[in-house]
XYZ file of C-alpha atoms in Angstrom:
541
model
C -113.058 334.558 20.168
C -114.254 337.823 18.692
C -111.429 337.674 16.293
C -112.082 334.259 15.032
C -115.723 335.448 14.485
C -114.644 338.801 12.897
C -112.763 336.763 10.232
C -114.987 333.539 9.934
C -117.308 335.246 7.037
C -113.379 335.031 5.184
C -112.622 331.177 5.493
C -115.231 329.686 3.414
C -113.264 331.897 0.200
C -109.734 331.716 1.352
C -109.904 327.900 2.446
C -110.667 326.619 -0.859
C -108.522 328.968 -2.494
C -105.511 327.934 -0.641
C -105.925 323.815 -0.481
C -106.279 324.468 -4.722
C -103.255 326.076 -4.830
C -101.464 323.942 -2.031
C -102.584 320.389 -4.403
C -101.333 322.202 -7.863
C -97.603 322.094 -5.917
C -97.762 318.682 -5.395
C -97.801 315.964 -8.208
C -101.159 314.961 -9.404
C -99.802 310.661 -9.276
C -99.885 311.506 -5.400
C -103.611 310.747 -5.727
C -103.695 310.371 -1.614
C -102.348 313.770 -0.560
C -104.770 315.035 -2.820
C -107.833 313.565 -1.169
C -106.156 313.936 2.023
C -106.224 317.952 1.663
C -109.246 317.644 -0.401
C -111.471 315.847 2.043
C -109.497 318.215 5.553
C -110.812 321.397 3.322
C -114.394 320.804 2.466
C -114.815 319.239 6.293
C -113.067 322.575 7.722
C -115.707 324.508 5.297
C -118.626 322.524 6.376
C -117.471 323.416 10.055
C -117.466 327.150 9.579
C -120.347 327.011 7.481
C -122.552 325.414 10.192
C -121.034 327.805 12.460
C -122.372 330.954 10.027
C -125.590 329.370 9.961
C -125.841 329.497 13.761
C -124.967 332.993 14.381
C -127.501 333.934 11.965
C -130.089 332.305 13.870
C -131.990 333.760 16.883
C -129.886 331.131 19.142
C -127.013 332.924 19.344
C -128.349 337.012 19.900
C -126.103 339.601 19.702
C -123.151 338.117 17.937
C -124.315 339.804 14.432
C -125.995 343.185 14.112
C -129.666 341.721 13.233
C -128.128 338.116 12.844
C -126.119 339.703 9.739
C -122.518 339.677 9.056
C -120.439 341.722 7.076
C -116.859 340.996 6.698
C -114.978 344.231 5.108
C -111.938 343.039 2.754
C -109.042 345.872 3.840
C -111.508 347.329 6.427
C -112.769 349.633 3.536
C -116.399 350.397 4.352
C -119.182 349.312 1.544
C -119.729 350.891 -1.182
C -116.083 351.569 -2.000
C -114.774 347.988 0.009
C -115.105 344.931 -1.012
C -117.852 343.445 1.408
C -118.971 339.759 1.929
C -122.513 339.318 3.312
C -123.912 335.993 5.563
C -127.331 336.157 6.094
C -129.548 333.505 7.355
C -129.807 332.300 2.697
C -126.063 332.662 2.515
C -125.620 330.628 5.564
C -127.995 328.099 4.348
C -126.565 327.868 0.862
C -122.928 327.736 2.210
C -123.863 324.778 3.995
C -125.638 322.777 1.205
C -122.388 323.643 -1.214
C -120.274 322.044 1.379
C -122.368 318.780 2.224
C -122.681 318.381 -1.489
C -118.846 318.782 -2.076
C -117.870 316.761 1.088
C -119.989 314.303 0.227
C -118.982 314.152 -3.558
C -115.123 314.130 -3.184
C -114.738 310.865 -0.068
C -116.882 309.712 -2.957
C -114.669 310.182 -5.589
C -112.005 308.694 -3.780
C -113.510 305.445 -3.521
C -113.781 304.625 -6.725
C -113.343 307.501 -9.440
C -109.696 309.224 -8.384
C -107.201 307.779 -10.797
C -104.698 310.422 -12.115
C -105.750 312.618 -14.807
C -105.936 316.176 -14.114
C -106.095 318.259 -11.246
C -109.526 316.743 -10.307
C -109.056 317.699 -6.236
C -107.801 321.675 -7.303
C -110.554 321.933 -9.337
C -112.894 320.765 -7.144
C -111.692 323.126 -4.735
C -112.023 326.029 -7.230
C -115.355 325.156 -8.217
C -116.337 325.834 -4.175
C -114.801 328.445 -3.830
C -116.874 330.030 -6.984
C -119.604 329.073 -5.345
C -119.216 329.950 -1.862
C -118.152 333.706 -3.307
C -121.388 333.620 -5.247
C -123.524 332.896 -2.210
C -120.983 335.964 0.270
C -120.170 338.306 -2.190
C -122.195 341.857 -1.524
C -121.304 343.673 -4.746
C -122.457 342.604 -8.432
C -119.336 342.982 -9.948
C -117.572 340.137 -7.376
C -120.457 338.014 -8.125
C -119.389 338.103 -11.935
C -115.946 337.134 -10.594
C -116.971 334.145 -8.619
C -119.497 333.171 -11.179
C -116.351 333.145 -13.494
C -114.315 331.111 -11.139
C -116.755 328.569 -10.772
C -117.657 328.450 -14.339
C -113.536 327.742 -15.378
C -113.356 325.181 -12.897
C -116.310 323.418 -14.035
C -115.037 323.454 -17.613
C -111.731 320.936 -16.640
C -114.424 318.861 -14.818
C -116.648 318.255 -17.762
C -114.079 317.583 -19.895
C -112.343 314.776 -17.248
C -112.927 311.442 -18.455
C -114.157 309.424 -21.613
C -114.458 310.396 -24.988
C -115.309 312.379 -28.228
C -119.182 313.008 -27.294
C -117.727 314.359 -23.807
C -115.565 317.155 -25.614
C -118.103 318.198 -27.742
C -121.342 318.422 -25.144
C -118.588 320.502 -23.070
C -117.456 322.876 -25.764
C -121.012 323.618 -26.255
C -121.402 324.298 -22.313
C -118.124 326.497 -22.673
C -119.953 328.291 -25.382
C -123.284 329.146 -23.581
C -121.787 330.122 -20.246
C -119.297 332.423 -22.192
C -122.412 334.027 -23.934
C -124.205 334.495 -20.687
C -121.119 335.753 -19.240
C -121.148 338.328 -21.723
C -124.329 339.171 -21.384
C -123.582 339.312 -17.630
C -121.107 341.714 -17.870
C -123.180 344.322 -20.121
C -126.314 344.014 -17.354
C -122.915 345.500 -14.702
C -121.957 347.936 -16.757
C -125.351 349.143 -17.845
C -126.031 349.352 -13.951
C -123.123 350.594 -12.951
C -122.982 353.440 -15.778
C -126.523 354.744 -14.202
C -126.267 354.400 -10.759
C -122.329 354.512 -10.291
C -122.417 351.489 -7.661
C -122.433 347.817 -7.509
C -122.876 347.550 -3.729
C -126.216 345.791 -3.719
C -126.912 347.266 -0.432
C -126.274 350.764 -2.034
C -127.866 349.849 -5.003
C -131.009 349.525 -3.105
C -130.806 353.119 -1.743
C -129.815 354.408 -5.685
C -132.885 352.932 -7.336
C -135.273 354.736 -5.195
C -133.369 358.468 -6.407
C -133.166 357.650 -10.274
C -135.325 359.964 -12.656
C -137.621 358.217 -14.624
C -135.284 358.175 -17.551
C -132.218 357.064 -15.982
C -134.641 354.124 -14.116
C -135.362 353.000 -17.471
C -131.657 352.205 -18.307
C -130.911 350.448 -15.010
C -134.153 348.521 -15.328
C -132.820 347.387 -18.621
C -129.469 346.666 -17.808
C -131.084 344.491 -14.574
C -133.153 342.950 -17.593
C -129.964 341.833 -18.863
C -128.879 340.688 -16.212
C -131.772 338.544 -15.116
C -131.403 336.220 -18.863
C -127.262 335.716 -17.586
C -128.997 334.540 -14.145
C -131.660 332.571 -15.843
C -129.113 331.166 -18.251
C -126.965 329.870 -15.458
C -130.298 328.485 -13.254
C -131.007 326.281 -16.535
C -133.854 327.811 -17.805
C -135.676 327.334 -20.493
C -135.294 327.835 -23.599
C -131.433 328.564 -23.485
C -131.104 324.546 -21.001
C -130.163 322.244 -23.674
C -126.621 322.163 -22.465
C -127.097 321.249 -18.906
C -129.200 317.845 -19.095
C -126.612 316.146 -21.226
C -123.478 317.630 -19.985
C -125.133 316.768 -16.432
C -125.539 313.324 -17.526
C -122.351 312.654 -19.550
C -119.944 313.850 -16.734
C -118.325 311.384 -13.855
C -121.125 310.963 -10.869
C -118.953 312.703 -8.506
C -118.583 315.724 -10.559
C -121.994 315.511 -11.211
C -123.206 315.428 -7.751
C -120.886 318.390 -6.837
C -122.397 320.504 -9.939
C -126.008 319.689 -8.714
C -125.306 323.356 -6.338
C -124.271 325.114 -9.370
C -127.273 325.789 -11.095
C -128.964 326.793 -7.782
C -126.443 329.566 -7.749
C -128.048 331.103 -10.766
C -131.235 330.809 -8.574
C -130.021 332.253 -5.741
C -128.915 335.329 -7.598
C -132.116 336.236 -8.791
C -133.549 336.130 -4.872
C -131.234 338.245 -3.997
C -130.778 340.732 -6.309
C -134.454 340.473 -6.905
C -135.227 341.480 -3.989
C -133.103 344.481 -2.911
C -132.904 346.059 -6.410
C -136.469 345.105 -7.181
C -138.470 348.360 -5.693
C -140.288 349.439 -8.543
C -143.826 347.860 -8.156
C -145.025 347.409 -11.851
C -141.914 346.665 -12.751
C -141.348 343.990 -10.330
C -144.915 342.939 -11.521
C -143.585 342.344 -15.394
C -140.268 340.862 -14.746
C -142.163 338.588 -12.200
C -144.512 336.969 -14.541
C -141.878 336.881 -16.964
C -139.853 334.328 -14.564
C -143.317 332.955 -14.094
C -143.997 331.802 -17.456
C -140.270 331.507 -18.421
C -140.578 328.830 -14.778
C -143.625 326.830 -16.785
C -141.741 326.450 -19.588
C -139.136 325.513 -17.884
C -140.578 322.692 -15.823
C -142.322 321.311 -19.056
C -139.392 321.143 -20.977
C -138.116 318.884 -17.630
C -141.083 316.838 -17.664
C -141.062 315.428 -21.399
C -137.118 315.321 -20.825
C -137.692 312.972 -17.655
C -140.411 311.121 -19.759
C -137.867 310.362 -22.618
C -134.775 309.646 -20.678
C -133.362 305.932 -21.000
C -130.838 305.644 -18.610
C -130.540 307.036 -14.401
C -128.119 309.820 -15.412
C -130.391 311.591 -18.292
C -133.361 311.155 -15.619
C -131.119 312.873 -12.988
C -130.373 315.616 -14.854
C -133.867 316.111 -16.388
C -134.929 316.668 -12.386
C -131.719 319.279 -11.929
C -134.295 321.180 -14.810
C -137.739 320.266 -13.039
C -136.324 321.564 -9.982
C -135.066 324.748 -11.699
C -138.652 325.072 -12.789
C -140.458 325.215 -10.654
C -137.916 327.348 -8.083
C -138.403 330.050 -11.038
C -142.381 329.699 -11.386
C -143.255 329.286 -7.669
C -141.211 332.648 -6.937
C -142.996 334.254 -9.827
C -146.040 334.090 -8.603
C -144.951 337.318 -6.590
C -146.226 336.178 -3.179
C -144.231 336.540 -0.657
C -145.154 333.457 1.510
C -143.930 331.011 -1.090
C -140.269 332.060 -0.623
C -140.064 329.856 2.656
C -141.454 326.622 1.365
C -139.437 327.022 -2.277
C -136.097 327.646 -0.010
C -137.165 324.545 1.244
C -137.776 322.987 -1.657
C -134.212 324.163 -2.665
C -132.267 322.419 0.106
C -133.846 319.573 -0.804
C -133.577 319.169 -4.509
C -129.765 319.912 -4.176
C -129.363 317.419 -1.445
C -131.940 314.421 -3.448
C -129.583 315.344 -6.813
C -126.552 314.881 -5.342
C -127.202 311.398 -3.309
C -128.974 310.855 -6.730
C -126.225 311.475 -8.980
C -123.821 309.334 -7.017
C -126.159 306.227 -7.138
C -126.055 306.609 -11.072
C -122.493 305.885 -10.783
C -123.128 302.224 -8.839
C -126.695 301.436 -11.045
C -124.256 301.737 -14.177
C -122.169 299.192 -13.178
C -124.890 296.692 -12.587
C -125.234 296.857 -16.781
C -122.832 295.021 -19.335
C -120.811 297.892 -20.802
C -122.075 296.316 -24.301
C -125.836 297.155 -22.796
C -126.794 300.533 -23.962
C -130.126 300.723 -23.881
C -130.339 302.131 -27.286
C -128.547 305.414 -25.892
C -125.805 306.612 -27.906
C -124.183 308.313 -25.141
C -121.073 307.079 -23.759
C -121.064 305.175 -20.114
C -118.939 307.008 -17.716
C -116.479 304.099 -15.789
C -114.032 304.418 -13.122
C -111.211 304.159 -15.117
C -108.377 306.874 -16.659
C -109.315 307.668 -20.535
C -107.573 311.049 -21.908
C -108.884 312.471 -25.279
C -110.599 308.586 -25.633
C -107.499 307.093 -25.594
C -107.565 304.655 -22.542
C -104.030 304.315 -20.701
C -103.360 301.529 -17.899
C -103.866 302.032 -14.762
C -100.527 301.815 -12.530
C -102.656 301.646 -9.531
C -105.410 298.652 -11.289
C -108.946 298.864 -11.712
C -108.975 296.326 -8.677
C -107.167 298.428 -6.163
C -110.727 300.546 -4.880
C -110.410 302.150 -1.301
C -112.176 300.548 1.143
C -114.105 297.566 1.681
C -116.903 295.576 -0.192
C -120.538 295.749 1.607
C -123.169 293.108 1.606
C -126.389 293.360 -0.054
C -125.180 295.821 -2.466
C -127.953 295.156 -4.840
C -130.756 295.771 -1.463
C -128.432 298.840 -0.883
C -129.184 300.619 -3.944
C -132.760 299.474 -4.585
C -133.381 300.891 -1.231
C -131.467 304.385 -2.075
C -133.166 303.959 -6.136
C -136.506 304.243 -3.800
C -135.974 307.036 -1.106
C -134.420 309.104 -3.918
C -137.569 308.862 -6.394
C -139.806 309.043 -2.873
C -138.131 313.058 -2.638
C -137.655 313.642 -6.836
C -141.826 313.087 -6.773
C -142.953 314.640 -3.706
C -144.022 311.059 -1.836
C -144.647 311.428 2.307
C -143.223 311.643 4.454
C -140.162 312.498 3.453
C -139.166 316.337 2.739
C -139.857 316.619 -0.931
C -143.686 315.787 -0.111
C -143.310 318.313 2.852
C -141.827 321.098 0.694
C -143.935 320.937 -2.186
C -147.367 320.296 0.131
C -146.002 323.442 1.771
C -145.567 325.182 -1.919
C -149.356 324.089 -2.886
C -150.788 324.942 0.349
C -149.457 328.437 0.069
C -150.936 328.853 -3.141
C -154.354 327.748 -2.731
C -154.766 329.877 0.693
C -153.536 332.734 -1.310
C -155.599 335.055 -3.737
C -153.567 333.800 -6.557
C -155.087 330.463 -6.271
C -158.449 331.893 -8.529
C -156.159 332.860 -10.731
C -154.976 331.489 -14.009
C -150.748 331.362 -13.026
C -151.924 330.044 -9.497
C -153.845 326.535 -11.145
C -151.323 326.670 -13.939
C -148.558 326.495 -10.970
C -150.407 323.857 -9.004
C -151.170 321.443 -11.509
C -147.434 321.739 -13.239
C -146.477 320.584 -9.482
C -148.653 317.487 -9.251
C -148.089 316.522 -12.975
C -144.256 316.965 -12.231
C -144.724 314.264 -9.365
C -146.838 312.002 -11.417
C -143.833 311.864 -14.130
C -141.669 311.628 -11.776
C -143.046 308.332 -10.698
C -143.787 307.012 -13.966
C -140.218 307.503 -15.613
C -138.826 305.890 -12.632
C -140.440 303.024 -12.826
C -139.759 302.489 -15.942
C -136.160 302.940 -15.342
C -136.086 301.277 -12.371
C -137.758 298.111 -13.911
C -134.905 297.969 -16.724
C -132.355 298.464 -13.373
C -133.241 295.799 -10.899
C -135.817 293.838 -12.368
C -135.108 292.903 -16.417
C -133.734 289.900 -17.446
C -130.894 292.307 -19.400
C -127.634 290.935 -18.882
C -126.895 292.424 -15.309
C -123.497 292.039 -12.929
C -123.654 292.332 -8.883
C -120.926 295.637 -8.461
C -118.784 295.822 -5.709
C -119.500 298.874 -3.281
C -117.267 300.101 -1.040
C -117.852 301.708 2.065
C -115.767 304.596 1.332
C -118.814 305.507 -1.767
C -121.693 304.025 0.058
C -121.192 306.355 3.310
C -121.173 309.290 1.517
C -124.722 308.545 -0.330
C -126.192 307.286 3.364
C -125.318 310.464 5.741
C -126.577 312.305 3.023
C -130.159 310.434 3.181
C -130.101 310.552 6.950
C -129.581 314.246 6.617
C -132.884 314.437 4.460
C -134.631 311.950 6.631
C -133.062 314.773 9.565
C -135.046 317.095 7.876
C -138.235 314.961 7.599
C -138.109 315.149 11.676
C -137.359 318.672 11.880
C -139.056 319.892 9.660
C -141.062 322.775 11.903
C -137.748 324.140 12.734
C -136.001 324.424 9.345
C -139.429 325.779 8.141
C -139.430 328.473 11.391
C -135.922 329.441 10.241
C -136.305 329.856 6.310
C -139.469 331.699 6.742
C -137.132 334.082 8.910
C -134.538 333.957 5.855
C -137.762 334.653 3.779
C -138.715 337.859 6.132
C -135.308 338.848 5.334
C -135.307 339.063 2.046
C -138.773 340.865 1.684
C -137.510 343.400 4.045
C -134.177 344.027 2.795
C -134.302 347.291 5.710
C -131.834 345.212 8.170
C -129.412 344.010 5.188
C -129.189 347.561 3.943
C -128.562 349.136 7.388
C -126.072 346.528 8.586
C -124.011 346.701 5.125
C -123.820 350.233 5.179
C -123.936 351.173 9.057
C -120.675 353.046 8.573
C -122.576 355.679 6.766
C -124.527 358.064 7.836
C -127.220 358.089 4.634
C -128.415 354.602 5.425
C -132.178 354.495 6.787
């Protein structure tokens, strides 16, 4: 038993990595051994990442040093190993990534798996990206996993339809490449100064620099911070992710709505060990408070404009982004709780969201466009917008037709607006009543940033409501020329565990807040991460 735990930090990295490689040795037309081993992996990484979670918690005492565990690649000790890090965050985040891509690829087989390429490997590359980003206790393997991620969700941009699909994707290439340049000089600029990535020794380093040499590292952490805020689709460098968002295949979509929380998730938690220097903390905090308005507006007028589900969608993936990034620069520590809330939330409501898009859109003609001149993504093989025949027919979906499919997805096109706007009871209206609540108990509510915060919230919400509605109208209710789809329980099963896992959350709601405002305490107090990271050395307070 204490061997399977000792490894167990490992599996959520070397599961992913071997299912990829194990589905690029067999042939991509043998679409069912693909979602066979594609479906086994992400439930095996769901398993161990529930399993993290609970030895994190206070439930299971003296598993983990301080509910912290640190897996040493090689048995080399931080800072010269290679360490991977689950804390109560990473635990949490492991386990959205692999609801998200559990949910996402039965999805996929339902309707959306016709042969093409490698969609399954690179599904399984993009998690394991991910899952490295959320483990990995060193800056440099963060670049790495950022980079994995980042490759694999190039191929699954560019799967499907068309001309407009190549070029919104060659301009995500572009960006990403930028800010993984950018990325790269924040390392080195770090690295040169204090002559370790280990963020655990980092934190130690920054408190010995000289003035001078400080100056360097805080600019190289500068740098740093845009790559993060580039990747969390921020404004004003987020034009690329609302219509590459909305252009690419629902289940690809759903599994990318964890990817820009990565980019979040970095700047927690490399905010918040590195980030000792008061004043300077101060600066770069308002910075991601102003940068997190801007943000949030430009998601606003985006939701306000959008025509179709899949622009709306993706317009939220920016709302959400924005106010993550303003509510955490407000620089009060009691907000982290209900925005990690608010986190698990959004990336749960985008995903089931996402995935409805892709039954809504065939309710409508494929001649309806609604005036929008991007291309409809449909379950059916196109490569370079050239469409080839299906040998295994458009008719031949997995699974069988439900009832009611039409009550089905009103009733999902509802519960998913109810958490996008922040409408009781369900968690969306407890996270963000636990976000304002904070604030206006807080000093920072007499302040400028705190009203600013508060009423970007409750005008987010009120959008929220009022592009739906339109949207929803031109959905369910228009006299538009509109066809009855056929779901199939292998797509719609997917979408409902993963709103009985946010109504889950409605109920226990006390608990999951008792247990992120532990992850919050955490963070804040980045004594026990330090001290279990680096317990092998003697230097280590």
């Amino acid at each position: 038993m204490n061997v399977l735990l000792q490894h167990l930090p490992a599996l959520p990295i070397v599961v992913p990595l071997l299912s990829g490689a194990a589905m690029l040795l067999v042939r991509e037309r043998r679409r069912r051994v693909h979602a066979t081993i594609g479906i086994a992996s992400l439930a095996l990484q769901l398993s161990v990442a529930l399993t993290l979670l609970a030895l994190t918690t206070d439930a299971v005492p003296d598993i983990w040093t301080n509910g912290i565990g640190v897996y040493r690649i090689g048995g080399w000790d931080a800072p010269f190993g290679i360490v991977l890090v689950v804390d109560r965050l990473a635990g949490m985040m492991l386990t959205l990534s692999a609801m998200v891509g559990l949910a996402a690829v039965v999805y996929a087989v339902a309707h959306w798996d016709r042969p093409a390429q490698p969609f399954h490997a690179l599904l399984q590359f993009l998690t394991l990206g991910v899952n490295g980003a959320f483990l990995t206790g060193d800056l440099f393997n963060l670049f790495v996993f950022f980079e994995i991620l980042l490759v694999a969700s190039y191929g699954l941009v560019l799967r499907g339809l068309g001309a407009q699909r190549v070029k919104t994707g060659l301009n995500y290439i572009a960006v990403n490449l930028a800010s993984s340049s950018l990325f790269l000089v924040g390392v080195a600029l770090i690295y040169g100064i204090a002559g370790t990535l280990n963020m655990a020794d980092l934190t130690l380093k920054v408190a010995e620099l000289e003035p001078a040499d400080r100056a360097i590292l805080e600019a190289g952490a500068a740098i740093l911070g845009v790559a993060f805020l580039v990747k969390a689709g921020s404004w004003p460098l987020n034009f690329w992710l609302p219509r590459t968002y909305s252009i690419s295949i629902p289940p690809v979509a759903a599994a990318f709505a964890i990817m820009s929380k990565v980019g979040i998730y970095a700047v927690l938690r490399v905010g918040t060990l590195v980030g000792e220097n008061a004043a300077a903390s101060a600066i770069l905090g308002s910075i991601l408070f102003w940068v997190g308005l801007a943000t949030l507006a430009a998601g606003i007028v985006g939701m306000l404009s959008a025509r179709r589900l899949p622009r709306f969608v993706a317009y939220s993936v920016v709302v959400s982004s924005g106010l993550l990034l303003s509510a955490l620069g407000l620089g009060l520590e009691e907000v982290t709780a209900p925005a990690l809330f608010y986190l698990g939330t959004s990336v749960l409501t985008t995903g089931t969201f996402f995935m409805l898009t892709g039954m809504t859109e065939r309710t409508r003609e494929r001649a309806d466009t609604d005036g929008d001149t991007e291309p409809v993504p449909q379950p059916f093989f196109v490569a370079y917008g050239v469409a080839v025949p299906d040998p295994y027919g458009v008719d031949e979906e997995v699974g069988t037709a439900i009832p009611l499919a039409m009550a089905f997805l009103g009733l999902v096109f509802v519960f998913c607006v109810m958490l996008v706007a922040g409408l009781p009871p369900l968690p969306g209206f407890i996270a963000k009543f636990a976000l304002l609540a904070t604030v206006i108990h807080s000093t920072e509510a007499a302040s400028t940033p705190g009203w600013l915060f508060i009423s970007a919230v409750l005008v987010s919400g009120f959008a929220t409501v009022i592009a739906t509605s339109r949207i929803g109208i031109r959905l369910f209710w228009s006299r538009a020329a509109r066809r009855v789809p056929r779901l199939r329980v292998l797509e719609a099963t997917p979408v409902a565990l993963l709103m009985l896992t946010l109504f889950a959350a409605t109920v226990a709601a006390p608990a999951v807040m008792h247990f992120l405002q532990g992850a919050a305490a955490s963070l804040h107090d980045p004594g026990a991460y330090v001290r279990t990271v680096l317990a092998a050395r003697g230097d280590a307070p």
